[in-house]
Each structure stands twice: as C-alpha cells, then as structure tokens.
Amino acid sequence: MSKKPLILGIESSCDETAASLITENEQGDPIVLSNIISSQVDVHKDFGGVVPELAARSHIEKIDLIVQKAIDESGAKIQDIDAIASTAGPGLIVCLSVGLSFGKALSASLKKPFIAVNHLEGHALSPKLNSKLDYPYLLLLISGGHSQFLSVSGLGKYKRLGTTIDDALGEAFDKTAKLLGVEFPGGPQIEILAKKGNPNKYDLPKPIFNKGGCNLSFAGLKTAVLKISKNIKTDQEKFDLAACFQKTIEDILNKKTNVAFKEFEKQNIIKNKVFVAAGGVAANKGIRSMLINLCKEKNYQSMFPPINLCGDNAAMIAMVGLEKFKSKQFNYLDFPAKPRWSLDTDAIFLKGAGVKL
Ligand code: KG4
Ligand code: ZN
C-alpha cells in the first residue's frame, strides 16, 4: 500500500485564520483529518466590517497556534506532510501575506513542495470534500467578494459565463443586514428574520433581470432597501423587508441560473448535467432549496459543499493542494500575494458605471 499524500492547507485571505490537514483513502476520496478555523468576528464587530490592519494583526497572532492545532488534531506528524498549500489570492494583501509567508517558510524548512492556491478555486472544489464531482460542471460562486457563473472543465480550467457588475451577493446580504440594524456579519441573520416576514409586502427591483445574459447586479436592490428601511418603525416591518429581500434574491438567482444552464450547455459536450453552488452565501437554506428544485426541473444534479464548509476554511485550500499535488503542479517560493486573481484570466473586467451588457 503506497503512502497517501498528506497536505496542509492554510487560509488567511480575509477574516478567518484557518489550517487543515487532508489525505485520501484507497479509493482516492479525500479525508479531512483536521479543520481548524478561528474567526475574527469579535475583532471587527464594532466597526461594522473587516478592518484590514486589525485582520492582519490577528492572523499574525494566531497563525502558528492554528497550524499547530491542525497538525495535533490530525494525529499526523509534521515530518509526514507532503506539501503545503497556502491561499495566495484574491483577498486583502496584508492578510494574504501572513498565511502565504507562513506556508512558504514551512515548505522551505520541511523541504516539501509549496502550492499557491486561488481562494476561489478552493470554493469551486469544496463540494469534492464530501462527494464525487466530475468535470465539466456549472458553478455558481456566491461569496462576500464574488458572484459568478463559471463553466469548470478541469483543475484550473474556468470559463466565466456571467458575473456581478457591481456588488457581490454576500455584500448585498451584509449591507441589507446593516440597514436593518443587524450586527456584523449580518448576512446569515437575514435568512432567520425573513422567516417571520411577509415576502410580498414590498416590491423590490430586480436589476438586469431580463437582459445581460447570466450577469448579475445587486446595487439597485440595495438602494431600494435603503429607501424603505428609513421608514421602518416596527419589528414586523423589518421582518417583512428581510423576507422580500430574500425572495427577490431567490427570484434573481432562479432566472439567472436558468440562463446559465443554457450558456453552459452551448459551450460543453455534457453527459451528466451537474450544477454546483459554493461560497459563503451557498449556506443560505432558502437559496439552496430553490436551486435544488430548479435542478430537478431541468435535469441537473445539484451539489453543494457541507454547510460548515461554505464559508472560508482551509480544508478547501488543502483540497486544491491535493489535486495539484497529484498532478505535480508546484510553485516557487517567490510566488506573490495576488489581491486580484480571476479564475478565468481571459474574462473581461465588467464592473462600474458604463458597463455594456
Ligand atoms: O465565502 P465567504 O465565507 O467569504 C468570502 O470569500 O467572501 O462568504 C462570506 C459571505 C458574507 O457576505 C456572509 O454574509 C455570507 O457569505 N453568508 C450568507 C449566509 N452565510 C454566510 N449570506 C446569506 N445567507 C447565509 N446563510
Ligand atoms: Zn471565500
């Protein structure tokens, strides 16, 4: 029996310091041996958002303890690690630099390969941590910084089909939460408040609903929420606005996913139609169940990472590390931190005023 690869993943791109060890079984399925996440919610709560300088300081204070804990919990020895995979981007440069430098230093001292990981590829491969997932598949990546439809045809092979032209979906959830007076990070709370409200009370806009292919836009929605929130007096009205926001998002994603299905089918020869939703917002149960139903209707198999691996974590970084290790894709230690790093480097920039769809 040959030794299975043992990969250490390190993540520090935003406000989570995380480390994880993964390996695989005889069938080649990944096994998560440890998955340690230290969130900085308390550090940023009073500021209503992530403060880069404070985030970086917190990563520096914790990174060695978190990595040590991941190694201890895995039951493995540090010498048995076969490769170190660190997030190199996209994200906040002061934060990325912490996990990236730590990973490189460990790689140099252990004399083991170093793998630079795109954080978005971590989200893209996260469903592989608990299910078999073959290429090609259609990916809806919805997080705090990104909202995209991508056709995934292999490791590192991404074609963007659509993207947000303004805010990311997670950002829209967080801003709505803030307007409703919910403490940072409020995104997940919207879903809870929405359950108590009337989803038909307010008529919210659905920007570029009937145009722009499967591109997305959420800025106009935020402005409408802002206007209504100024006149809210009761808790019930707050719940109603949350419910309307949640429903509007589900309607937009339903429509745009349908468009993305068609784009995906045009561009790929498909035996099994597979749809994956990943990223922090994919933890939203209302969005999940709408997508599951849509997939059933359109004969797609729907796949999601486990709820606890939707948000930022290092197991997904180690997962990319494992795939790259097996195909011997290593990086030199001068690999830079990349605050911007698209999965589809050929895709044109589609953001801001004057965007033509
Ligand atoms: O993927 P992630 O952890 O970090 C980034 O890479 O950005 O995503 C974080 C985003 C936040 O905006 C958060 O509010 C949102 O995901 N989020 C949710 C839910 N859980 C997390 N949004 C809506 N419903 C949820 N249940
Ligand atoms: Zn993320």
mmCIF file of N, CA and C and ligand atoms in Angstrom, residues 119 123 143-145 170-171 173-174 187-188 191 279-281 283-284 310-312, ligand 1:
data_model
loop_
_atom_site.group_PDB
_atom_site.id
_atom_site.type_symbol
_atom_site.label_atom_id
_atom_site.label_comp_id
_atom_site.label_asym_id
_atom_site.label_seq_id
_atom_site.Cartn_x
_atom_site.Cartn_y
_atom_site.Cartn_z
ATOM 1 N N HIS A 119 -8.031 31.247 -3.817
ATOM 2 C CA HIS A 119 -9.115 31.064 -2.839
ATOM 3 C C HIS A 119 -10.435 30.677 -3.516
ATOM 4 N N HIS A 123 -13.178 27.423 -3.107
ATOM 5 C CA HIS A 123 -14.646 27.339 -3.062
ATOM 6 C C HIS A 123 -15.158 26.421 -4.177
ATOM 7 N N SER A 143 -20.112 34.578 -2.826
ATOM 8 C CA SER A 143 -19.421 34.811 -1.556
ATOM 9 C C SER A 143 -19.501 36.292 -1.198
ATOM 10 N N GLY A 144 -18.685 36.689 -0.231
ATOM 11 C CA GLY A 144 -18.690 38.083 0.204
ATOM 12 C C GLY A 144 -18.028 39.005 -0.807
ATOM 13 N N GLY A 145 -17.168 38.456 -1.648
ATOM 14 C CA GLY A 145 -16.440 39.303 -2.592
ATOM 15 C C GLY A 145 -16.725 38.992 -4.049
ATOM 16 N N GLY A 170 -22.963 38.342 -1.251
ATOM 17 C CA GLY A 170 -22.725 38.357 0.203
ATOM 18 C C GLY A 170 -22.713 39.784 0.728
ATOM 19 N N GLU A 171 -22.115 40.675 -0.071
ATOM 20 C CA GLU A 171 -22.051 42.096 0.281
ATOM 21 C C GLU A 171 -23.477 42.663 0.364
ATOM 22 N N PHE A 173 -26.223 41.019 1.037
ATOM 23 C CA PHE A 173 -26.834 40.491 2.268
ATOM 24 C C PHE A 173 -26.325 41.275 3.482
ATOM 25 N N ASP A 174 -25.000 41.493 3.533
ATOM 26 C CA ASP A 174 -24.416 42.180 4.698
ATOM 27 C C ASP A 174 -24.895 43.630 4.798
ATOM 28 N N GLY A 187 -25.297 38.871 7.188
ATOM 29 C CA GLY A 187 -25.843 38.074 6.081
ATOM 30 C C GLY A 187 -26.673 36.873 6.540
ATOM 31 N N PRO A 188 -26.063 36.010 7.366
ATOM 32 C CA PRO A 188 -26.808 34.804 7.775
ATOM 33 C C PRO A 188 -28.073 35.124 8.581
ATOM 34 N N GLU A 191 -31.693 35.600 6.659
ATOM 35 C CA GLU A 191 -32.477 34.400 6.407
ATOM 36 C C GLU A 191 -33.394 34.074 7.599
ATOM 37 N N GLY A 279 -19.429 28.816 -1.852
ATOM 38 C CA GLY A 279 -19.156 30.142 -1.291
ATOM 39 C C GLY A 279 -20.089 30.396 -0.106
ATOM 40 N N GLY A 280 -19.758 31.404 0.692
ATOM 41 C CA GLY A 280 -20.495 31.679 1.930
ATOM 42 C C GLY A 280 -22.004 31.718 1.768
ATOM 43 N N VAL A 281 -22.512 32.356 0.699
ATOM 44 C CA VAL A 281 -23.964 32.528 0.542
ATOM 45 C C VAL A 281 -24.652 31.200 0.191
ATOM 46 N N ALA A 283 -24.606 28.777 1.856
ATOM 47 C CA ALA A 283 -25.104 28.208 3.129
ATOM 48 C C ALA A 283 -26.567 28.594 3.348
ATOM 49 N N ASN A 284 -27.062 29.543 2.564
ATOM 50 C CA ASN A 284 -28.443 30.032 2.726
ATOM 51 C C ASN A 284 -29.437 28.935 2.302
ATOM 52 N N CYS A 310 -19.037 25.984 3.546
ATOM 53 C CA CYS A 310 -19.404 27.009 2.553
ATOM 54 C C CYS A 310 -18.581 28.269 2.781
ATOM 55 N N GLY A 311 -18.446 28.667 4.024
ATOM 56 C CA GLY A 311 -17.668 29.872 4.352
ATOM 57 C C GLY A 311 -16.185 29.557 4.246
ATOM 58 N N ASP A 312 -15.362 30.563 4.516
ATOM 59 C CA ASP A 312 -13.923 30.386 4.343
ATOM 60 C C ASP A 312 -13.361 29.347 5.304
HETATM 61 O O1 KG4 B 1 -17.138 32.678 1.176
HETATM 62 P P1 KG4 B 1 -17.180 33.585 2.344
HETATM 63 O O2 KG4 B 1 -17.067 32.992 3.719
HETATM 64 O O3 KG4 B 1 -16.080 34.682 2.251
HETATM 65 C C1 KG4 B 1 -15.644 35.230 1.045
HETATM 66 O O4 KG4 B 1 -14.841 34.579 0.348
HETATM 67 O O5 KG4 B 1 -16.136 36.341 0.740
HETATM 68 O O6 KG4 B 1 -18.558 34.412 2.220
HETATM 69 C C2 KG4 B 1 -18.936 35.310 3.211
HETATM 70 C C3 KG4 B 1 -20.274 35.916 2.828
HETATM 71 C C4 KG4 B 1 -20.689 37.032 3.779
HETATM 72 O O7 KG4 B 1 -21.096 38.138 2.986
HETATM 73 C C5 KG4 B 1 -21.865 36.428 4.544
HETATM 74 O O8 KG4 B 1 -22.798 37.387 4.980
HETATM 75 C C6 KG4 B 1 -22.431 35.489 3.527
HETATM 76 O O9 KG4 B 1 -21.312 34.914 2.900
HETATM 77 N N1 KG4 B 1 -23.283 34.451 4.146
HETATM 78 C C7 KG4 B 1 -24.612 34.342 3.943
HETATM 79 C C8 KG4 B 1 -25.066 33.243 4.713
HETATM 80 N N2 KG4 B 1 -23.972 32.720 5.372
HETATM 81 C C9 KG4 B 1 -22.892 33.488 5.005
HETATM 82 N N3 KG4 B 1 -25.465 35.058 3.183
HETATM 83 C C10 KG4 B 1 -26.763 34.689 3.159
HETATM 84 N N4 KG4 B 1 -27.256 33.657 3.887
HETATM 85 C C11 KG4 B 1 -26.457 32.910 4.674
HETATM 86 N N5 KG4 B 1 -26.969 31.904 5.378
#
